[in-house]
Tab-separated table of C-alpha atoms in Angstrom:
chain	number	residue	atom	x	y	z
A	1	UNK	CA	-19.276	-22.687	-12.123
A	2	UNK	CA	-19.214	-20.071	-13.779
A	3	UNK	CA	-16.686	-18.000	-11.118
A	4	UNK	CA	-13.636	-19.643	-8.783
A	5	UNK	CA	-13.541	-17.612	-5.386
A	6	UNK	CA	-9.908	-17.565	-3.610
A	7	UNK	CA	-9.682	-19.041	-0.309
A	8	UNK	CA	-6.473	-18.211	2.283
A	9	UNK	CA	-5.342	-21.155	3.759
A	10	UNK	CA	-2.503	-20.552	6.242
A	11	UNK	CA	-2.422	-19.409	9.972
A	12	UNK	CA	-0.467	-16.674	11.454
A	13	UNK	CA	0.788	-19.055	13.782
A	14	UNK	CA	2.631	-20.786	11.584
A	15	UNK	CA	4.610	-18.497	9.647
A	16	UNK	CA	5.436	-16.591	12.707
A	17	UNK	CA	6.826	-19.890	13.459
A	18	UNK	CA	8.524	-19.742	10.072
A	19	UNK	CA	9.367	-16.662	9.883
A	20	UNK	CA	11.310	-16.835	13.531
A	21	UNK	CA	13.320	-20.261	12.811
A	22	UNK	CA	13.957	-18.428	9.513
A	23	UNK	CA	15.680	-16.175	10.679
A	24	UNK	CA	17.277	-17.078	13.110
A	25	UNK	CA	19.309	-19.661	11.297
A	26	UNK	CA	19.703	-16.875	8.838
A	27	UNK	CA	22.193	-14.754	11.633
A	28	UNK	CA	23.291	-18.477	12.796
A	29	UNK	CA	25.362	-19.078	9.403
A	30	UNK	CA	26.148	-15.464	8.621
A	31	UNK	CA	23.329	-14.691	6.305
A	32	UNK	CA	23.825	-17.193	3.667
A	33	UNK	CA	20.662	-19.143	5.248
A	34	UNK	CA	18.519	-16.148	3.914
A	35	UNK	CA	18.247	-17.729	0.414
A	36	UNK	CA	16.438	-21.070	2.091
A	37	UNK	CA	14.221	-18.669	4.489
A	38	UNK	CA	13.104	-16.647	1.500
A	39	UNK	CA	11.997	-20.289	-0.446
A	40	UNK	CA	10.140	-21.514	2.375
A	41	UNK	CA	8.380	-18.002	3.453
A	42	UNK	CA	7.687	-17.854	-0.472
A	43	UNK	CA	6.426	-21.501	-0.855
A	44	UNK	CA	4.635	-21.183	2.269
A	45	UNK	CA	2.661	-18.485	0.573
A	46	UNK	CA	2.134	-19.162	-2.904
A	47	UNK	CA	0.653	-22.765	-0.525
A	48	UNK	CA	-2.041	-20.415	1.101
A	49	UNK	CA	-2.901	-18.542	-1.809
A	50	UNK	CA	-6.181	-21.287	-3.156
A	51	UNK	CA	-8.345	-20.411	-6.012
A	52	UNK	CA	-11.176	-22.892	-6.240
A	53	UNK	CA	-9.482	-24.205	-2.885
A	54	UNK	CA	-6.301	-25.854	-4.763
A	55	UNK	CA	-3.228	-23.894	-4.234
A	56	UNK	CA	-0.245	-22.539	-6.141
A	57	UNK	CA	3.181	-23.415	-6.086
A	58	UNK	CA	6.267	-21.637	-5.599
A	59	UNK	CA	8.805	-24.068	-7.421
A	60	UNK	CA	12.030	-21.772	-7.418
A	61	UNK	CA	15.187	-22.980	-5.409
A	62	UNK	CA	17.954	-21.841	-3.163
A	63	UNK	CA	20.480	-23.127	-5.378
A	64	UNK	CA	19.239	-20.612	-7.906
A	65	UNK	CA	19.680	-17.703	-5.918
A	66	UNK	CA	23.103	-18.745	-4.448
A	67	UNK	CA	24.030	-18.543	-8.485
A	68	UNK	CA	22.172	-14.993	-9.117
A	69	UNK	CA	24.037	-13.408	-6.067
A	70	UNK	CA	27.152	-14.266	-7.097
A	71	UNK	CA	26.733	-13.272	-10.725
A	72	UNK	CA	25.327	-10.244	-9.664
A	73	UNK	CA	28.298	-9.272	-7.366
A	74	UNK	CA	29.737	-9.515	-11.062
A	75	UNK	CA	28.160	-7.826	-12.721
A	76	UNK	CA	27.943	-5.106	-9.902
A	77	UNK	CA	31.297	-5.045	-9.750
A	78	UNK	CA	31.515	-4.186	-13.448
A	79	UNK	CA	28.999	-1.855	-13.452
A	80	UNK	CA	30.930	0.284	-9.724
A	81	UNK	CA	34.701	-0.100	-10.877
A	82	UNK	CA	34.759	-0.230	-14.690
A	83	UNK	CA	31.563	1.618	-15.910
A	84	UNK	CA	31.308	4.349	-13.269
A	85	UNK	CA	35.228	4.708	-12.856
A	86	UNK	CA	35.659	5.507	-16.693
A	87	UNK	CA	33.065	7.509	-17.773
A	88	UNK	CA	34.070	10.017	-14.186
A	89	UNK	CA	37.408	9.936	-15.461
A	90	UNK	CA	35.550	11.573	-19.170
A	91	UNK	CA	33.159	13.929	-17.502
A	92	UNK	CA	35.749	15.479	-15.817
A	93	UNK	CA	38.335	15.715	-18.285
A	94	UNK	CA	35.288	16.810	-20.588
A	95	UNK	CA	34.069	19.540	-17.827
A	96	UNK	CA	36.966	21.247	-17.612
A	97	UNK	CA	36.831	22.091	-14.144
A	98	UNK	CA	33.551	23.196	-14.562
A	99	UNK	CA	30.957	22.655	-11.603
A	100	UNK	CA	28.007	22.984	-13.462
A	101	UNK	CA	29.304	20.225	-16.031
A	102	UNK	CA	30.635	18.332	-13.235
A	103	UNK	CA	27.313	18.272	-11.955
A	104	UNK	CA	25.595	17.700	-14.557
A	105	UNK	CA	27.881	15.433	-15.777
A	106	UNK	CA	27.440	13.301	-13.014
A	107	UNK	CA	24.125	13.318	-11.980
A	108	UNK	CA	23.518	11.954	-16.419
A	109	UNK	CA	26.302	8.765	-14.512
A	110	UNK	CA	23.984	8.588	-12.153
A	111	UNK	CA	21.092	7.810	-14.313
A	112	UNK	CA	22.497	5.602	-16.395
A	113	UNK	CA	21.943	3.132	-13.479
A	114	UNK	CA	17.985	3.945	-13.579
A	115	UNK	CA	17.396	1.625	-16.815
A	116	UNK	CA	19.301	-1.746	-14.752
A	117	UNK	CA	16.795	-1.189	-11.916
A	118	UNK	CA	13.642	-1.575	-14.211
A	119	UNK	CA	15.482	-4.637	-15.992
A	120	UNK	CA	15.572	-5.627	-12.862
A	121	UNK	CA	12.531	-5.457	-11.485
A	122	UNK	CA	10.852	-6.539	-14.880
A	123	UNK	CA	13.130	-10.333	-14.506
A	124	UNK	CA	12.751	-10.181	-10.581
A	125	UNK	CA	8.460	-10.402	-11.888
A	126	UNK	CA	10.057	-13.003	-14.712
A	127	UNK	CA	11.628	-15.594	-12.231
A	128	UNK	CA	9.115	-15.522	-10.437
A	129	UNK	CA	6.151	-15.792	-13.006
A	130	UNK	CA	8.480	-19.197	-14.371
A	131	UNK	CA	8.576	-20.872	-11.001
A	132	UNK	CA	4.886	-20.447	-10.356
A	133	UNK	CA	2.432	-23.108	-11.322
A	134	UNK	CA	-1.330	-24.173	-11.258
A	135	UNK	CA	-3.224	-27.325	-11.934
A	136	UNK	CA	-0.081	-28.769	-12.905
A	137	UNK	CA	0.242	-25.469	-15.434
A	138	UNK	CA	3.046	-23.344	-15.336
A	139	UNK	CA	2.891	-19.049	-15.158
A	140	UNK	CA	5.443	-17.765	-17.383
A	141	UNK	CA	6.887	-13.885	-19.064
A	142	UNK	CA	8.325	-12.990	-22.503
A	143	UNK	CA	11.725	-11.631	-22.445
A	144	UNK	CA	10.967	-7.105	-22.483
A	145	UNK	CA	12.974	-6.379	-20.123
A	146	UNK	CA	14.808	-3.574	-21.982
A	147	UNK	CA	11.737	-2.689	-23.464
A	148	UNK	CA	10.716	-2.179	-20.635
A	149	UNK	CA	12.588	-0.608	-19.037
A	150	UNK	CA	13.311	2.450	-21.986
A	151	UNK	CA	9.323	2.558	-21.647
A	152	UNK	CA	9.485	3.420	-17.399
A	153	UNK	CA	12.592	5.742	-18.010
A	154	UNK	CA	10.359	7.292	-20.467
A	155	UNK	CA	6.548	7.827	-18.219
A	156	UNK	CA	9.067	8.634	-14.959
A	157	UNK	CA	10.643	11.191	-16.744
A	158	UNK	CA	7.781	12.440	-18.581
A	159	UNK	CA	5.874	11.953	-15.042
A	160	UNK	CA	8.710	14.582	-13.307
A	161	UNK	CA	8.548	16.693	-15.716
A	162	UNK	CA	5.247	17.046	-15.160
A	163	UNK	CA	4.624	17.181	-11.960
A	164	UNK	CA	2.696	14.020	-11.172
A	165	UNK	CA	0.420	14.368	-14.276
A	166	UNK	CA	1.498	11.193	-16.138
A	167	UNK	CA	1.267	8.892	-13.519
A	168	UNK	CA	-1.648	7.680	-14.216
A	169	UNK	CA	-1.000	7.181	-17.823
A	170	UNK	CA	2.469	5.733	-16.671
A	171	UNK	CA	0.837	3.124	-14.504
A	172	UNK	CA	-1.675	1.790	-17.042
A	173	UNK	CA	0.710	1.847	-19.963
A	174	UNK	CA	3.430	0.092	-17.308
A	175	UNK	CA	1.024	-2.426	-15.843
A	176	UNK	CA	-0.167	-2.946	-19.732
A	177	UNK	CA	3.372	-3.755	-21.347
A	178	UNK	CA	3.736	-6.877	-18.458
A	179	UNK	CA	-0.024	-8.582	-18.575
A	180	UNK	CA	0.495	-8.449	-22.777
A	181	UNK	CA	4.221	-10.296	-21.686
A	182	UNK	CA	2.525	-12.765	-19.284
A	183	UNK	CA	1.484	-16.312	-19.779
A	184	UNK	CA	-0.383	-18.767	-18.231
A	185	UNK	CA	0.569	-22.231	-19.968
A	186	UNK	CA	-0.445	-21.817	-23.005
A	187	UNK	CA	-3.360	-18.764	-22.327
A	188	UNK	CA	-1.756	-14.976	-22.728
A	189	UNK	CA	-2.888	-13.088	-20.099
A	190	UNK	CA	-4.094	-9.434	-21.896
A	191	UNK	CA	-4.951	-5.936	-20.324
A	192	UNK	CA	-7.486	-3.709	-21.791
A	193	UNK	CA	-8.675	-0.655	-21.097
A	194	UNK	CA	-8.692	2.860	-21.907
A	195	UNK	CA	-4.972	4.594	-21.395
A	196	UNK	CA	-6.297	7.510	-19.533
A	197	UNK	CA	-9.454	5.607	-17.328
A	198	UNK	CA	-6.769	5.831	-14.134
A	199	UNK	CA	-7.251	9.688	-13.760
A	200	UNK	CA	-10.593	9.678	-12.169
A	201	UNK	CA	-8.838	7.703	-9.593
A	202	UNK	CA	-6.286	10.137	-9.672
A	203	UNK	CA	-7.564	13.464	-8.360
A	204	UNK	CA	-6.786	13.559	-5.452
A	205	UNK	CA	-3.933	12.405	-5.349
A	206	UNK	CA	-3.222	15.522	-8.548
A	207	UNK	CA	-4.857	17.703	-6.032
A	208	UNK	CA	-2.679	17.282	-3.522
A	209	UNK	CA	0.550	17.940	-5.835
A	210	UNK	CA	-0.951	20.864	-7.030
A	211	UNK	CA	-1.893	22.182	-3.746
A	212	UNK	CA	1.764	21.719	-3.672
A	213	UNK	CA	2.879	23.442	-6.569
A	214	UNK	CA	0.797	26.166	-5.211
A	215	UNK	CA	2.362	26.955	-1.787
A	216	UNK	CA	5.086	26.665	-3.781
A	217	UNK	CA	4.795	28.871	-6.326
A	218	UNK	CA	3.630	31.752	-3.565
A	219	UNK	CA	6.442	30.695	-1.660
A	220	UNK	CA	9.436	31.408	-4.869
A	221	UNK	CA	6.632	35.497	-4.840
A	222	UNK	CA	7.843	36.289	-1.795
A	223	UNK	CA	11.771	38.396	-0.971
A	224	UNK	CA	13.757	37.059	0.998
A	225	UNK	CA	14.306	36.928	4.582
A	226	UNK	CA	16.388	40.025	4.902
A	227	UNK	CA	13.596	42.106	2.646
A	228	UNK	CA	10.928	40.215	4.304
A	229	UNK	CA	8.027	41.961	7.032
A	230	UNK	CA	6.245	40.828	9.376
A	231	UNK	CA	3.714	39.848	7.601
A	232	UNK	CA	5.673	38.047	5.159
A	233	UNK	CA	7.477	36.083	8.439
A	234	UNK	CA	3.754	35.320	9.105
A	235	UNK	CA	2.499	33.677	5.392
A	236	UNK	CA	5.114	32.315	5.330
A	237	UNK	CA	4.970	29.976	7.985
A	238	UNK	CA	1.070	29.319	7.385
A	239	UNK	CA	2.738	27.984	3.731
A	240	UNK	CA	5.173	25.741	6.422
A	241	UNK	CA	2.113	24.585	7.335
A	242	UNK	CA	0.163	24.465	4.907
A	243	UNK	CA	2.997	22.066	3.522
A	244	UNK	CA	2.521	19.621	6.148
A	245	UNK	CA	-0.411	19.171	6.788
A	246	UNK	CA	-0.921	18.123	2.934
A	247	UNK	CA	1.537	15.324	3.268
A	248	UNK	CA	-0.309	13.273	4.878
A	249	UNK	CA	-4.110	14.051	3.027
A	250	UNK	CA	-0.704	13.247	-0.195
A	251	UNK	CA	-0.437	9.994	1.553
A	252	UNK	CA	-3.621	9.247	2.017
A	253	UNK	CA	-4.602	9.315	-2.209
A	254	UNK	CA	-0.955	7.920	-3.383
A	255	UNK	CA	-2.257	4.683	-1.833
A	256	UNK	CA	-6.413	5.071	-2.378
A	257	UNK	CA	-4.816	5.410	-6.351
A	258	UNK	CA	-2.578	2.604	-6.237
A	259	UNK	CA	-5.522	0.297	-4.103
A	260	UNK	CA	-7.370	2.029	-6.979
A	261	UNK	CA	-5.375	1.146	-10.582
A	262	UNK	CA	-5.369	-2.589	-8.842
A	263	UNK	CA	-8.643	-3.150	-8.468
A	264	UNK	CA	-9.754	-1.178	-12.327
A	265	UNK	CA	-7.076	-2.558	-13.995
A	266	UNK	CA	-7.592	-6.352	-12.547
A	267	UNK	CA	-11.228	-6.048	-13.722
A	268	UNK	CA	-9.618	-5.483	-17.614
A	269	UNK	CA	-7.405	-8.409	-17.279
A	270	UNK	CA	-8.238	-11.147	-19.805
A	271	UNK	CA	-6.510	-14.648	-19.925
A	272	UNK	CA	-7.394	-15.966	-23.315
A	273	UNK	CA	-10.372	-17.046	-25.033
A	274	UNK	CA	-12.395	-14.925	-22.454
A	275	UNK	CA	-11.359	-15.812	-19.019
A	276	UNK	CA	-11.668	-12.725	-16.845
A	277	UNK	CA	-11.009	-12.031	-13.085
A	278	UNK	CA	-12.400	-9.312	-10.244
A	279	UNK	CA	-9.858	-8.243	-7.458
A	280	UNK	CA	-11.423	-6.285	-5.308
A	281	UNK	CA	-9.478	-5.486	-2.516
A	282	UNK	CA	-10.952	-2.113	0.404
A	283	UNK	CA	-8.572	0.225	0.916
A	284	UNK	CA	-9.373	1.444	4.120
A	285	UNK	CA	-8.744	-2.360	5.197
A	286	UNK	CA	-5.160	-1.931	4.036
A	287	UNK	CA	-4.269	1.229	4.636
A	288	UNK	CA	-5.861	-0.478	8.902
A	289	UNK	CA	-3.686	-3.329	8.211
A	290	UNK	CA	-0.597	-1.064	7.396
A	291	UNK	CA	-1.000	1.690	9.291
A	292	UNK	CA	-1.754	-0.874	12.867
A	293	UNK	CA	0.722	-3.394	11.693
A	294	UNK	CA	4.037	-1.000	11.939
A	295	UNK	CA	2.428	0.282	15.258
A	296	UNK	CA	2.122	-3.012	16.242
A	297	UNK	CA	5.381	-4.525	15.213
A	298	UNK	CA	7.272	-1.055	16.483
A	299	UNK	CA	5.883	-1.521	19.937
A	300	UNK	CA	7.373	-5.391	20.430
A	301	UNK	CA	10.119	-4.271	18.836
A	302	UNK	CA	10.968	-1.918	21.577
A	303	UNK	CA	9.610	-4.483	24.484
A	304	UNK	CA	11.894	-7.250	23.160
A	305	UNK	CA	14.308	-4.277	22.695
A	306	UNK	CA	14.414	-3.776	26.840
A	307	UNK	CA	14.599	-7.257	27.645
A	308	UNK	CA	17.002	-7.912	25.862
A	309	UNK	CA	18.912	-4.697	27.481
A	310	UNK	CA	17.564	-6.411	30.627
A	311	UNK	CA	18.704	-9.369	30.289
A	312	UNK	CA	22.489	-8.127	28.513
A	313	UNK	CA	22.589	-6.617	31.820
A	314	UNK	CA	21.711	-9.099	34.480
A	315	UNK	CA	24.271	-11.236	33.150
A	316	UNK	CA	26.737	-8.222	33.238
A	317	UNK	CA	25.730	-8.140	36.945
A	318	UNK	CA	26.449	-11.240	37.780
A	319	UNK	CA	29.592	-11.257	36.229
A	320	UNK	CA	30.634	-8.769	38.960
A	321	UNK	CA	30.446	-5.488	36.564
A	322	UNK	CA	28.630	-2.667	38.519
A	323	UNK	CA	26.230	-0.869	37.317
A	324	UNK	CA	25.575	2.229	37.748
A	325	UNK	CA	25.558	6.102	36.155
A	326	UNK	CA	29.367	6.741	35.502
A	327	UNK	CA	28.888	2.679	33.574
A	328	UNK	CA	26.580	4.068	30.833
A	329	UNK	CA	29.082	6.597	29.222
A	330	UNK	CA	32.181	3.602	30.555
A	331	UNK	CA	30.956	0.481	28.853
A	332	UNK	CA	33.809	-0.931	27.850
A	333	UNK	CA	34.311	-1.952	24.406
A	334	UNK	CA	34.231	-5.540	24.351
A	335	UNK	CA	31.011	-4.854	26.097
A	336	UNK	CA	28.819	-2.488	24.264
A	337	UNK	CA	30.186	-3.559	20.514
A	338	UNK	CA	28.407	-7.814	22.141
A	339	UNK	CA	25.184	-5.661	23.694
A	340	UNK	CA	25.199	-3.513	20.314
A	341	UNK	CA	25.606	-6.740	18.431
A	342	UNK	CA	23.155	-9.315	20.564
A	343	UNK	CA	20.481	-6.449	20.075
A	344	UNK	CA	20.898	-5.381	16.280
A	345	UNK	CA	20.255	-9.144	14.933
A	346	UNK	CA	17.629	-9.508	17.154
A	347	UNK	CA	16.394	-6.658	15.974
A	348	UNK	CA	16.610	-7.827	12.343
A	349	UNK	CA	15.044	-10.502	12.851
A	350	UNK	CA	12.209	-9.893	14.976
A	351	UNK	CA	11.107	-6.717	12.804
A	352	UNK	CA	10.987	-8.986	9.837
A	353	UNK	CA	9.298	-11.511	11.454
A	354	UNK	CA	6.112	-9.344	13.649
A	355	UNK	CA	6.218	-7.559	9.647
A	356	UNK	CA	5.034	-11.342	8.111
A	357	UNK	CA	2.785	-11.355	11.244
A	358	UNK	CA	1.222	-8.193	10.882
A	359	UNK	CA	1.358	-6.874	7.828
A	360	UNK	CA	2.832	-8.490	4.898
A	361	UNK	CA	-0.038	-11.881	6.594
A	362	UNK	CA	-3.140	-10.237	6.799
A	363	UNK	CA	-2.667	-7.633	3.604
A	364	UNK	CA	-1.557	-10.860	1.139
A	365	UNK	CA	-5.048	-13.081	3.182
A	366	UNK	CA	-7.417	-10.280	2.145
A	367	UNK	CA	-6.142	-9.373	-1.834
A	368	UNK	CA	-6.345	-12.936	-2.175
A	369	UNK	CA	-9.958	-13.955	-0.619
A	370	UNK	CA	-11.398	-10.750	-2.870
A	371	UNK	CA	-10.257	-12.264	-6.096
A	372	UNK	CA	-12.263	-14.490	-8.705
A	373	UNK	CA	-12.249	-16.242	-11.684
A	374	UNK	CA	-15.289	-16.015	-14.659
A	375	UNK	CA	-15.019	-17.841	-16.613
A	376	UNK	CA	-12.626	-21.613	-15.260
A	377	UNK	CA	-14.481	-24.429	-17.424
A	378	UNK	CA	-11.673	-22.429	-20.532
A	379	UNK	CA	-9.086	-22.798	-17.885
A	380	UNK	CA	-9.460	-26.734	-19.992
A	381	UNK	CA	-8.309	-25.771	-23.139
A	382	UNK	CA	-5.039	-23.976	-21.565
A	383	UNK	CA	-1.480	-27.192	-21.588
A	384	UNK	CA	1.817	-25.880	-20.975
A	385	UNK	CA	4.291	-24.217	-23.090
A	386	UNK	CA	6.165	-26.632	-23.731
A	387	UNK	CA	9.255	-23.513	-25.134
A	388	UNK	CA	8.178	-21.838	-22.182
A	389	UNK	CA	11.153	-19.647	-21.150
A	390	UNK	CA	12.929	-20.746	-17.057
A	391	UNK	CA	13.592	-16.786	-17.154
A	392	UNK	CA	17.136	-17.156	-15.637
A	393	UNK	CA	18.061	-14.043	-16.331
A	394	UNK	CA	15.812	-13.414	-13.143
A	395	UNK	CA	16.812	-14.652	-10.927
A	396	UNK	CA	20.207	-12.023	-11.044
A	397	UNK	CA	17.557	-8.832	-9.484
A	398	UNK	CA	15.993	-11.348	-7.358
A	399	UNK	CA	18.222	-12.275	-5.901
A	400	UNK	CA	19.521	-9.344	-4.249
A	401	UNK	CA	16.273	-8.106	-3.094
A	402	UNK	CA	14.951	-5.933	-6.709
A	403	UNK	CA	11.399	-6.159	-7.100
A	404	UNK	CA	10.808	-9.459	-4.840
A	405	UNK	CA	7.918	-10.281	-3.850
A	406	UNK	CA	8.012	-11.102	-0.315
């Protein structure tokens, strides 16, 4: 066998029923069941993805997520109450009533939180891998959250300062760092390729960013409103129209770069001593799924909300309330609160259900079915690592949905 193709065995109806059931249980338990809901949904997705016809297995538990949630609450409470308050006091004292210095200090305090966010993303991925097995062998990641965090902060700063020019380099370098720290049993993943290899794929996106820079430069050259002539105001209108029209093109170019970069880097990944991968998701198909899935979700929610409001109105009429135009503006507070709560909770549940059914499910299926594993005979050499970390530090960030898979 020269290659293993990947099947996706899940059915949309089964996922819809599972998401609907777990969503309502989450509401009935005031949010407590969300830990079990996420675990059950992940097990469903993992088992549906079957390289070579053999499904993945998700070993995470709701109890781990609950423990991580409470740990996260404590950490966040300490960060917000101690670090931020002490830092704010020091900034205000050092600024000596200077507005500019105070603003700079407050911005610095906000930026301090970014390394924590990137650490959480890394640890969340580490947790997910450590709870994933295939053929009885567990995946995993080495410790490296701090290294990832400072690299991410550096590359993001360079990307912002260069107006997006470093975006392809940032994408490759961060993916390479994460890949090179990942393992499948005793076999280590490696990311090959040139750090500059993604620039060709980013040309449309960078051209759009350049267009925005040019429009901004022209707009800055225009006189102020008081001094502007009719021609200046007309030019400003054209610039605004150009920026508006350029926005969807930029989004499409960004989506193309994201999918194309994943495809390009996946083809240059290696596991162990020669096992390679091919991943060929189509940008157009994923965009169609996202656009039409979002529309279907919004339309479905609108229909359900109308039905719920109609049912509430019918119950109120049975209770003896007279529904007219004046009632809409003089609704009793307890009735308005009840109707708003029911509608809001149903919207929350059904949004997740429809999103799984019409966006996450087809996207995952399409991506999974394009995965091909080359040289699968090398799997026979791979064994479970005896010193593989359980990745428990990732439970904290994973419990708060920071970088979670679904």
